[in-house]
Amino acid sequence: MSEQVCASADATVLLVDDNPQNLKVLYETLKDKGYRLLIANDGNKALTLARRDRPEVILLDIMMPELDGYQVCQQLKADPVTADSAVVFLSALDDVEAKVRGFNLGGADYISKPFQAEEVIARVRTHASVIRLERQLQQRNRQLESDQSRILNAISEGIYGLDASGTIIFVNPAAEAIVRSPANQLIGSNFFDTHCRECGHQPDAELDLPVQATCRLGKPEFRRGVVMMRPDGTEFAAEYRSSPKLEGDTLMGAVVVFRDITDELARESELEAARELVEKQREQLAHASRLSTVGEMAAGFAHEVNQPLTAITNYSRVAMRLIDCDDLNLSLLRETLEKTEAQSHRASEVIRRIRQFVKKPVTGKEVVSVAALLEETRQFAEVDVRQNGGEVMVSVADGVERVLVDPVQVQQVALNLIRNALEATRSAESSAPVEVTASLCGADFVRVEVTDRGTGLPEGAEEKLFLPFYTTKPEGMGIGLPMCQSLIKSQGGEIGFERPEQGGARFYFTLPVASAADALAGPSEVIQ
């Protein structure tokens, strides 16, 4: 799959993702922003398009079959034709290790899924502008320096031209404004002495200084959040990209494109705080939903607990009568007390499952067994099984790995889907059991399916299933499936619906497989 969307544009952007929905979102986000958009749904096609069109920016998904994003980036950076394209990784992964690996391979930036339109637009705009500028500079020689100056002066990013020792030889007006100093005072000064003093670096770590590796070794750099000093002693958070200036094989210096991102970092901090607030509110809503579910099942729970309590009362009376007998039968008394203890454990287990389900989970995820997670959910659904006169069968395929999830939230989703399936089966007067299966979905995910042979869903319901307040139940509120979608996405998975050929309905969701590092470094398991 490849497509050239816009033929007349200033910059070329290549969108690479094996998920058609993600490609659609990226296309809709950027289609009217003046870019020439190219689309590829796998790594090999992305490499072919990149070599043919040399895009300024490549939005590259990490999780892809055959060639993943890391392998594609490595090949792009190894090819002189595509080495200067700005690779922006796209992934649901949000750990530091994944980001560091991407940057070490030459990635320029990292955008976490789900995408935020404003963030995608801003980052593409910045990287497209910088890459285009770098290419224009590399195509010109010293006889075209006046043309270079006019181009550089027209953009909003600060630009320095440095010689091989780091001496500033060119300053554009934006750089003057950012560092609050006129060009005649900046030109001739040393970049490192002017902007890197008092940054906490030691002489034996000079290559850690901004732009130092470019000036000394000819290596391009991109860094964000670097603290730079102004000549007046104030400092600011900067994002910069430095490219070597070469004449043949001789390193002549560097071009540095930078901008003040102090306000941007502040906005990002505010956005992160807002995200944390949304997450907290989502947790509260999920907890309220669990309490509502338990309320609906209260009568069944009461029956579950009442049975062992009644048995305990009866066994206690038998034990009292045995004690009052002149000829005390110790063997029968022991047997009666053992039965009393067994019924006590039975009641305790019912209460434990209820408390486990309704509790507010602690922050963080755990490495858990899929089989144990689903079996405990099936036990919790026994009340609904009896009320609906149905049956639930759980099957876990060989090779299914443990997953890194919030077990309480996953159980909430599975229980909601099982209860819906049992109700649909009863409505259809079917005797077929509800089937809960788990299998591997690629190397990185486990797919859990809940299938029934019930009444099914009306035609066209798929498009509305996960919208708030949409329901096919006469007394439903329409918040169960949207809540399930929110909970599964927070685990890093996806949820969806299918129509089985035999009729009924099938809901599925995916969960990320736990890596060996997760098992060693993550919280201890609670479900074995």
Coordinates of C-alpha atoms in Angstrom, one line a residue:
M1 CA 0.0 0.0 0.0
S2 CA 1.5 3.3 -1.1
E3 CA -0.1 6.5 -2.0
Q4 CA 0.9 10.0 -3.1
V5 CA -1.8 12.2 -1.6
C6 CA -0.8 15.7 -2.6
A7 CA 1.4 16.5 -5.5
S8 CA 2.1 20.2 -4.8
A9 CA 3.6 20.7 -1.4
D10 CA 6.6 22.2 0.3
A11 CA 7.8 19.2 2.2
T12 CA 7.3 15.4 1.8
V13 CA 6.1 13.4 4.8
L14 CA 6.1 9.5 4.7
L15 CA 3.5 7.8 7.0
V16 CA 4.4 4.2 7.9
D17 CA 2.1 2.0 9.9
D18 CA 0.7 -1.5 9.4
N19 CA -2.6 -0.4 11.0
P20 CA -4.9 1.2 8.4
Q21 CA -6.8 3.1 11.1
N22 CA -3.6 4.8 12.4
L23 CA -2.7 5.7 8.8
K24 CA -6.1 7.2 8.4
V25 CA -5.7 9.3 11.6
L26 CA -2.3 10.6 10.5
Y27 CA -3.6 11.4 7.0
E28 CA -6.6 13.3 8.3
T29 CA -4.3 15.2 10.7
L30 CA -1.8 16.4 8.1
K31 CA -3.8 16.4 4.7
D32 CA -4.5 20.1 4.8
K33 CA -1.2 21.3 6.1
G34 CA 0.5 21.7 2.8
Y35 CA 2.6 18.5 2.8
R36 CA 3.2 15.9 0.1
L37 CA 2.0 12.8 1.9
L38 CA 3.3 9.3 1.1
I39 CA 1.8 6.2 2.8
A40 CA 3.3 2.7 3.4
N41 CA 1.9 -0.2 5.4
D42 CA 5.1 -2.1 5.9
G43 CA 8.8 -1.6 6.4
N44 CA 10.0 -2.7 2.9
K45 CA 7.6 -0.4 1.1
A46 CA 8.7 2.4 3.4
L47 CA 12.3 1.9 2.5
T48 CA 11.5 1.9 -1.2
L49 CA 9.4 5.1 -1.0
A50 CA 12.1 6.8 1.2
R51 CA 14.9 6.1 -1.3
R52 CA 12.7 7.3 -4.2
D53 CA 11.3 10.5 -2.7
R54 CA 13.7 11.4 0.1
P55 CA 11.0 12.6 2.5
E56 CA 11.9 15.3 5.0
V57 CA 10.0 13.6 7.8
I58 CA 9.1 9.9 8.3
L59 CA 6.5 9.1 10.9
L60 CA 7.4 5.5 11.6
D61 CA 5.5 2.9 13.7
I62 CA 7.7 0.6 15.8
M63 CA 5.5 -2.4 16.1
M64 CA 5.3 -3.9 12.5
P65 CA 5.6 -7.4 11.1
E66 CA 8.7 -8.5 9.2
L67 CA 10.7 -5.2 9.5
D68 CA 9.9 -3.3 12.7
G69 CA 10.4 0.4 13.1
Y70 CA 13.9 0.0 14.6
Q71 CA 15.1 -2.1 11.7
V72 CA 13.7 0.3 9.2
C73 CA 15.3 3.3 10.9
Q74 CA 18.7 1.5 11.0
Q75 CA 18.6 0.9 7.3
L76 CA 17.4 4.5 6.6
K77 CA 20.4 5.9 8.5
A78 CA 22.8 3.5 6.9
D79 CA 21.8 4.7 3.4
P80 CA 23.3 8.1 2.4
V81 CA 20.2 8.8 0.3
T82 CA 17.9 8.7 3.3
A83 CA 20.2 9.3 6.2
D84 CA 19.2 12.9 6.7
S85 CA 15.4 12.3 6.9
A86 CA 14.0 13.0 10.3
V87 CA 12.6 9.8 11.7
V88 CA 9.8 10.3 14.2
F89 CA 8.9 7.1 16.0
L90 CA 5.2 6.2 16.7
S91 CA 4.4 3.7 19.3
A92 CA 2.1 2.8 22.2
L93 CA 5.3 1.9 24.1
D94 CA 6.1 4.6 26.6
D95 CA 9.1 3.3 28.5
V96 CA 12.5 5.0 28.6
E97 CA 14.3 2.0 27.1
A98 CA 12.2 2.0 24.0
K99 CA 12.9 5.8 23.5
V100 CA 16.6 5.5 24.1
R101 CA 16.9 2.7 21.6
G102 CA 15.1 4.8 19.0
F103 CA 17.3 7.8 19.5
N104 CA 20.5 5.6 19.5
L105 CA 19.5 4.4 16.1
G106 CA 19.2 7.9 14.8
G107 CA 15.6 8.7 15.5
A108 CA 14.8 12.4 15.7
D109 CA 11.7 12.3 17.9
Y110 CA 9.1 10.1 19.5
I111 CA 5.3 10.4 19.6
S112 CA 3.2 8.1 21.9
K113 CA 0.0 6.6 20.8
P114 CA -2.9 7.5 20.9
F115 CA -1.9 10.5 18.8
Q116 CA -2.6 14.1 19.8
A117 CA -3.3 16.0 16.6
E118 CA -1.7 19.3 17.8
E119 CA 1.4 17.4 18.8
V120 CA 1.8 15.6 15.5
I121 CA 1.3 18.8 13.5
A122 CA 3.8 20.8 15.6
R123 CA 6.5 18.1 15.5
V124 CA 6.1 17.5 11.8
R125 CA 6.2 21.2 11.1
T126 CA 9.4 21.6 13.1
H127 CA 11.2 18.6 11.7
A128 CA 10.1 19.3 8.1
S129 CA 11.4 22.9 8.4
V130 CA 14.7 21.9 9.8
I131 CA 15.4 19.0 7.4
R132 CA 14.5 21.2 4.4
L133 CA 16.8 23.9 5.6
E134 CA 19.7 21.4 6.1
R135 CA 19.3 20.1 2.6
Q136 CA 19.3 23.5 1.1
L137 CA 22.4 24.4 3.1
Q138 CA 24.2 21.3 2.0
Q139 CA 23.4 21.9 -1.7
R140 CA 24.9 25.4 -1.7
N141 CA 28.6 26.4 -1.6
R142 CA 30.4 29.5 -0.4
Q143 CA 29.5 31.4 -3.6
L144 CA 25.8 31.2 -2.6
E145 CA 26.3 32.5 1.0
S146 CA 24.2 35.6 0.3
D147 CA 21.3 33.4 -0.8
Q148 CA 21.8 31.2 2.3
S149 CA 21.5 34.2 4.5
R150 CA 18.2 35.4 3.0
I151 CA 16.7 31.9 3.5
L152 CA 18.0 31.6 7.0
N153 CA 16.9 35.0 8.0
A154 CA 13.3 34.2 7.0
I155 CA 12.7 31.4 9.4
S156 CA 11.8 31.6 13.1
E157 CA 14.4 29.2 14.5
G158 CA 17.8 30.5 15.6
I159 CA 20.6 29.5 13.3
Y160 CA 24.4 29.6 13.9
G161 CA 27.2 28.9 11.5
L162 CA 30.3 27.6 13.3
D163 CA 33.8 26.9 12.2
A164 CA 35.6 23.7 13.3
S165 CA 36.7 25.2 16.6
G166 CA 33.2 26.3 17.5
T167 CA 33.6 30.0 16.7
I168 CA 30.4 31.6 15.6
I169 CA 30.7 33.0 12.0
F170 CA 27.0 33.4 11.1
V171 CA 24.0 34.5 13.2
N172 CA 20.4 35.0 11.9
P173 CA 17.9 37.5 13.4
A174 CA 16.0 34.7 15.2
A175 CA 19.1 33.6 17.0
E176 CA 19.7 37.3 18.1
A177 CA 16.2 37.4 19.5
I178 CA 16.5 34.1 21.3
V179 CA 19.9 34.8 23.0
R180 CA 19.1 38.5 23.4
S181 CA 22.3 39.7 21.9
P182 CA 23.2 41.4 18.6
A183 CA 25.0 39.5 15.9
N184 CA 28.1 41.8 16.0
Q185 CA 28.7 40.7 19.6
L186 CA 28.0 37.0 18.9
I187 CA 30.1 36.6 15.7
G188 CA 33.7 35.8 16.6
S189 CA 32.8 34.5 20.1
N190 CA 33.1 30.8 20.9
F191 CA 29.8 28.9 20.9
F192 CA 30.8 26.7 23.8
D193 CA 32.2 29.5 26.0
T194 CA 29.1 31.6 25.3
H195 CA 26.3 29.1 25.6
C196 CA 27.7 26.1 27.6
R197 CA 29.5 27.8 30.5
E198 CA 28.3 26.9 34.0
C199 CA 26.3 24.0 32.5
G200 CA 27.9 21.6 34.9
H201 CA 30.1 19.8 32.4
Q202 CA 33.6 18.6 33.2
P203 CA 36.6 18.9 30.8
D204 CA 36.9 15.1 30.5
A205 CA 33.3 15.0 29.2
E206 CA 33.5 17.7 26.5
L207 CA 31.8 15.6 23.9
D208 CA 28.6 15.8 26.0
L209 CA 28.5 19.5 25.3
P210 CA 25.9 20.6 22.8
V211 CA 27.3 20.6 19.2
Q212 CA 30.7 19.4 20.3
A213 CA 30.4 16.0 18.5
T214 CA 29.4 17.8 15.3
C215 CA 32.3 20.2 15.4
R216 CA 34.9 17.6 16.4
L217 CA 33.7 14.4 14.7
G218 CA 31.3 15.6 12.0
K219 CA 28.4 13.8 13.6
P220 CA 24.9 15.3 13.2
E221 CA 23.1 15.8 16.5
F222 CA 19.6 16.3 17.7
R223 CA 18.9 17.1 21.4
R224 CA 15.9 18.4 23.3
G225 CA 15.7 20.0 26.7
V226 CA 19.3 21.1 26.7
V227 CA 20.1 24.1 29.0
M228 CA 21.8 26.9 27.1
M229 CA 23.3 30.1 28.6
R230 CA 22.8 33.5 27.2
P231 CA 25.6 36.1 27.2
D232 CA 23.7 38.0 30.0
G233 CA 23.9 35.0 32.3
T234 CA 20.3 33.8 32.0
E235 CA 19.6 30.4 30.7
F236 CA 16.8 28.7 28.7
A237 CA 15.7 25.2 27.7
A238 CA 16.6 24.6 24.0
E239 CA 16.0 22.1 21.3
Y240 CA 18.7 22.0 18.6
R241 CA 19.9 20.2 15.6
S242 CA 23.4 20.5 14.4
S243 CA 24.8 19.3 11.0
P244 CA 28.4 19.2 9.9
K245 CA 29.7 21.5 7.2
L246 CA 31.8 19.5 4.8
E247 CA 34.0 20.4 1.8
G248 CA 34.8 17.0 0.3
D249 CA 36.0 15.0 3.3
T250 CA 37.2 18.0 5.2
L251 CA 35.1 19.1 8.2
M252 CA 34.7 22.9 8.1
G253 CA 32.4 23.3 11.1
A254 CA 28.7 23.1 11.8
V255 CA 25.3 24.6 11.3
V256 CA 23.2 24.8 14.4
V257 CA 19.4 25.3 14.3
F258 CA 17.9 25.9 17.7
R259 CA 14.9 27.3 19.4
D260 CA 13.8 28.3 22.9
I261 CA 11.3 25.6 24.2
T262 CA 10.9 26.9 27.7
D263 CA 7.2 27.7 27.2
E264 CA 6.7 24.5 25.2
L265 CA 8.1 22.4 28.1
A266 CA 5.8 24.3 30.5
R267 CA 2.8 23.4 28.3
E268 CA 3.9 19.8 28.1
S269 CA 4.1 19.7 31.9
E270 CA 0.6 21.1 32.1
L271 CA -0.6 18.6 29.5
E272 CA 1.0 15.7 31.5
A273 CA -0.8 17.0 34.6
A274 CA -4.1 17.0 32.7
R275 CA -3.5 13.5 31.5
E276 CA -2.8 12.3 35.0
L277 CA -6.1 14.0 36.1
V278 CA -8.0 12.2 33.3
E279 CA -6.4 8.9 34.3
K280 CA -7.4 9.4 37.9
Q281 CA -11.0 10.3 36.8
R282 CA -11.0 7.2 34.6
E283 CA -10.0 5.0 37.6
Q284 CA -12.7 6.5 39.7
L285 CA -15.3 5.9 37.0
A286 CA -14.1 2.3 36.6
H287 CA -14.3 1.8 40.3
A288 CA -17.9 3.1 40.3
S289 CA -18.7 0.8 37.4
R290 CA -17.4 -2.2 39.4
L291 CA -19.5 -1.2 42.4
S292 CA -22.5 -0.9 40.2
T293 CA -21.8 -4.4 38.8
V294 CA -21.6 -5.9 42.3
G295 CA -24.8 -4.1 43.2
E296 CA -26.6 -5.8 40.3
M297 CA -25.2 -9.2 41.4
A298 CA -26.0 -8.6 45.1
A299 CA -28.8 -11.1 45.4
G300 CA -26.7 -13.8 43.9
F301 CA -23.8 -13.0 46.2
A302 CA -26.2 -13.1 49.2
H303 CA -27.3 -16.6 48.2
E304 CA -23.6 -17.6 47.6
V305 CA -22.7 -16.6 51.2
N306 CA -25.9 -17.7 52.8
Q307 CA -25.5 -21.3 51.8
P308 CA -22.2 -22.0 53.7
L309 CA -23.4 -19.9 56.6
T310 CA -26.5 -22.0 57.0
A311 CA -24.3 -25.2 56.8
I312 CA -22.0 -23.8 59.4
T313 CA -25.0 -23.2 61.8
N314 CA -26.3 -26.7 61.3
Y315 CA -22.8 -28.3 61.8
S316 CA -22.3 -26.2 64.9
R317 CA -25.6 -27.5 66.3
V318 CA -24.6 -31.1 65.6
A319 CA -21.2 -30.5 67.3
M320 CA -23.0 -29.1 70.4
R321 CA -25.2 -32.2 70.6
L322 CA -22.2 -34.5 70.2
I323 CA -20.5 -32.7 73.1
D324 CA -23.5 -33.1 75.3
C325 CA -23.6 -36.9 74.7
D326 CA -22.4 -39.1 77.6
D327 CA -20.5 -41.2 75.2
L328 CA -18.6 -38.6 73.2
N329 CA -17.8 -39.7 69.6
L330 CA -14.5 -37.9 68.9
S331 CA -14.3 -39.2 65.4
L332 CA -17.7 -37.9 64.4
L333 CA -17.1 -34.6 66.2
R334 CA -13.8 -34.1 64.3
E335 CA -15.6 -34.8 61.0
T336 CA -18.3 -32.3 61.9
L337 CA -15.8 -29.6 62.8
E338 CA -13.9 -30.3 59.6
K339 CA -17.1 -29.7 57.6
T340 CA -17.7 -26.5 59.5
E341 CA -14.2 -25.3 58.6
A342 CA -14.7 -26.2 54.9
Q343 CA -17.9 -24.2 54.7
S344 CA -16.2 -21.3 56.4
H345 CA -13.4 -21.3 53.7
R346 CA -16.2 -21.5 51.1
A347 CA -17.8 -18.3 52.4
S348 CA -14.5 -16.6 52.8
E349 CA -13.5 -17.3 49.2
V350 CA -16.7 -15.7 47.9
I351 CA -16.1 -12.6 50.0
R352 CA -12.4 -12.5 48.9
R353 CA -13.4 -12.5 45.2
I354 CA -15.9 -9.7 45.8
R355 CA -13.3 -7.6 47.6
Q356 CA -10.7 -8.3 45.0
F357 CA -13.0 -7.1 42.2
V358 CA -14.3 -3.9 43.8
K359 CA -11.1 -2.7 45.3
K360 CA -9.3 0.3 43.9
P361 CA -6.2 -1.1 42.2
V362 CA -2.8 0.2 43.2
T363 CA -0.9 2.3 40.6
G364 CA 1.1 0.2 38.2
K365 CA 0.7 -3.1 36.3
E366 CA 1.6 -6.6 37.2
V367 CA 2.8 -9.7 35.4
V368 CA 0.0 -12.2 35.6
S369 CA -1.0 -15.6 34.3
V370 CA -3.7 -15.3 31.6
A371 CA -5.1 -18.7 32.6
A372 CA -5.4 -17.8 36.3
L373 CA -6.8 -14.4 35.4
L374 CA -9.6 -15.8 33.3
E375 CA -10.4 -18.7 35.6
E376 CA -10.8 -16.4 38.5
T377 CA -13.1 -14.2 36.4
R378 CA -15.2 -17.3 35.5
Q379 CA -15.6 -18.1 39.2
F380 CA -16.7 -14.6 39.8
A381 CA -19.3 -15.0 37.0
E382 CA -20.8 -18.1 38.6
V383 CA -23.7 -16.0 40.0
D384 CA -24.7 -14.9 36.5
V385 CA -24.2 -18.4 35.2
R386 CA -26.9 -19.7 37.7
Q387 CA -29.2 -16.8 37.2
N388 CA -29.2 -17.2 33.4
G389 CA -29.1 -21.0 33.4
G390 CA -26.0 -21.0 31.2
E391 CA -22.4 -22.2 31.2
V392 CA -19.0 -20.6 30.7
M393 CA -16.1 -22.5 29.3
V394 CA -12.5 -21.2 29.5
S395 CA -9.8 -22.4 27.1
V396 CA -6.2 -21.1 27.0
A397 CA -4.0 -22.1 24.0
D398 CA -0.6 -23.6 24.5
G399 CA 2.2 -21.1 24.5
V400 CA 0.1 -18.2 25.8
E401 CA 2.5 -16.0 27.7
R402 CA 2.0 -14.0 30.9
V403 CA 0.8 -10.5 30.4
L404 CA 1.7 -7.1 31.9
V405 CA -1.7 -5.6 32.9
D406 CA -3.8 -4.3 35.8
P407 CA -5.6 -7.5 36.7
V408 CA -8.6 -5.9 38.3
Q409 CA -9.3 -3.8 35.3
V410 CA -8.9 -6.7 32.9
Q411 CA -11.2 -8.8 35.0
Q412 CA -13.8 -6.0 35.0
V413 CA -13.7 -6.1 31.1
A414 CA -13.9 -9.9 30.9
L415 CA -16.7 -10.1 33.4
N416 CA -18.7 -7.4 31.6
L417 CA -18.4 -9.3 28.3
I418 CA -19.2 -12.6 29.9
R419 CA -22.3 -11.2 31.6
N420 CA -23.5 -9.7 28.3
A421 CA -22.9 -13.0 26.6
L422 CA -24.9 -15.0 29.2
E423 CA -27.8 -12.6 29.0
A424 CA -27.8 -12.8 25.1
T425 CA -27.7 -16.6 25.3
R426 CA -30.6 -16.8 27.7
S427 CA -32.6 -14.3 25.5
A428 CA -32.1 -16.6 22.5
E429 CA -33.1 -19.7 24.6
S430 CA -29.9 -21.3 23.6
S431 CA -28.1 -24.0 25.5
A432 CA -24.7 -23.4 24.0
P433 CA -22.0 -22.3 26.5
V434 CA -20.3 -19.0 26.5
E435 CA -16.7 -19.7 25.2
V436 CA -13.8 -17.7 26.6
T437 CA -10.6 -18.4 24.8
A438 CA -7.1 -16.9 24.9
S439 CA -4.4 -17.3 22.2
L440 CA -1.3 -15.6 21.0
C441 CA -1.7 -12.7 18.6
G442 CA 1.7 -12.3 17.0
A443 CA 4.7 -12.2 19.3
D444 CA 3.7 -9.3 21.5
F445 CA 0.0 -9.7 22.3
V446 CA -2.5 -12.2 23.7
R447 CA -6.0 -12.1 22.2
V448 CA -8.9 -13.0 24.5
E449 CA -12.3 -13.8 22.9
V450 CA -15.8 -14.1 24.4
T451 CA -18.1 -15.9 22.0
D452 CA -21.8 -16.6 22.5
R453 CA -24.6 -18.2 20.4
G454 CA -27.2 -15.6 21.6
T455 CA -29.4 -13.1 19.8
G456 CA -26.5 -11.2 18.2
L457 CA -26.5 -7.5 17.4
P458 CA -28.5 -5.5 14.9
E459 CA -27.0 -4.7 11.5
G460 CA -24.8 -1.6 11.7
A461 CA -24.4 -1.8 15.5
E462 CA -20.6 -2.2 15.1
E463 CA -20.1 1.5 14.4
K464 CA -21.9 2.6 17.6
L465 CA -21.0 -0.2 20.1
F466 CA -18.3 1.7 21.8
L467 CA -19.9 5.1 21.8
P468 CA -21.1 6.4 25.2
F469 CA -24.8 5.9 26.0
Y470 CA -25.5 3.6 23.0
T471 CA -27.1 0.3 24.0
T472 CA -29.2 -2.5 22.6
K473 CA -30.6 -3.4 26.0
P474 CA -34.0 -2.0 27.0
E475 CA -32.7 -1.1 30.5
G476 CA -29.1 -0.5 29.6
M477 CA -27.2 2.8 30.1
G478 CA -24.7 2.4 27.4
I479 CA -21.5 2.9 29.5
G480 CA -20.3 -0.7 29.9
L481 CA -18.5 -1.1 26.5
P482 CA -17.1 2.4 26.4
M483 CA -15.6 1.8 29.8
C484 CA -14.2 -1.6 28.6
Q485 CA -12.6 0.2 25.6
S486 CA -11.0 2.8 27.9
L487 CA -9.7 0.1 30.3
I488 CA -8.2 -2.0 27.5
K489 CA -6.6 1.0 25.8
S490 CA -5.0 1.9 29.1
Q491 CA -3.4 -1.6 29.1
G492 CA -1.9 -0.9 25.7
G493 CA -4.4 -3.3 23.9
E494 CA -7.3 -3.0 21.5
I495 CA -11.0 -4.2 21.8
G496 CA -13.4 -5.1 19.1
F497 CA -16.4 -7.0 17.8
E498 CA -17.0 -9.8 15.2
R499 CA -19.9 -11.7 13.9
P500 CA -19.3 -15.5 14.1
E501 CA -20.5 -17.5 11.1
Q502 CA -22.6 -19.7 13.5
G503 CA -24.5 -16.6 14.7
G504 CA -24.3 -14.8 18.1
A505 CA -21.6 -12.4 18.9
R506 CA -17.9 -12.4 19.6
F507 CA -16.1 -9.6 21.5
Y508 CA -12.3 -9.7 21.7
F509 CA -9.5 -7.7 23.3
T510 CA -5.7 -7.9 23.3
L511 CA -3.2 -7.6 26.1
P512 CA 0.6 -7.0 25.9
V513 CA 2.8 -10.0 26.6
A514 CA 5.1 -9.4 29.5
S515 CA 8.8 -9.3 28.6
A516 CA 11.5 -11.0 30.6
A517 CA 12.5 -7.6 31.9
D518 CA 9.0 -7.0 33.1
A519 CA 9.0 -10.2 34.9
L520 CA 12.2 -9.3 36.7
A521 CA 11.7 -5.7 37.4
G522 CA 7.9 -5.3 37.6
P523 CA 5.7 -5.6 40.7
S524 CA 5.3 -9.0 42.3
E525 CA 2.4 -11.2 40.9
V526 CA -0.9 -11.4 42.7
I527 CA -2.5 -13.9 40.4
Q528 CA -0.4 -17.1 40.0

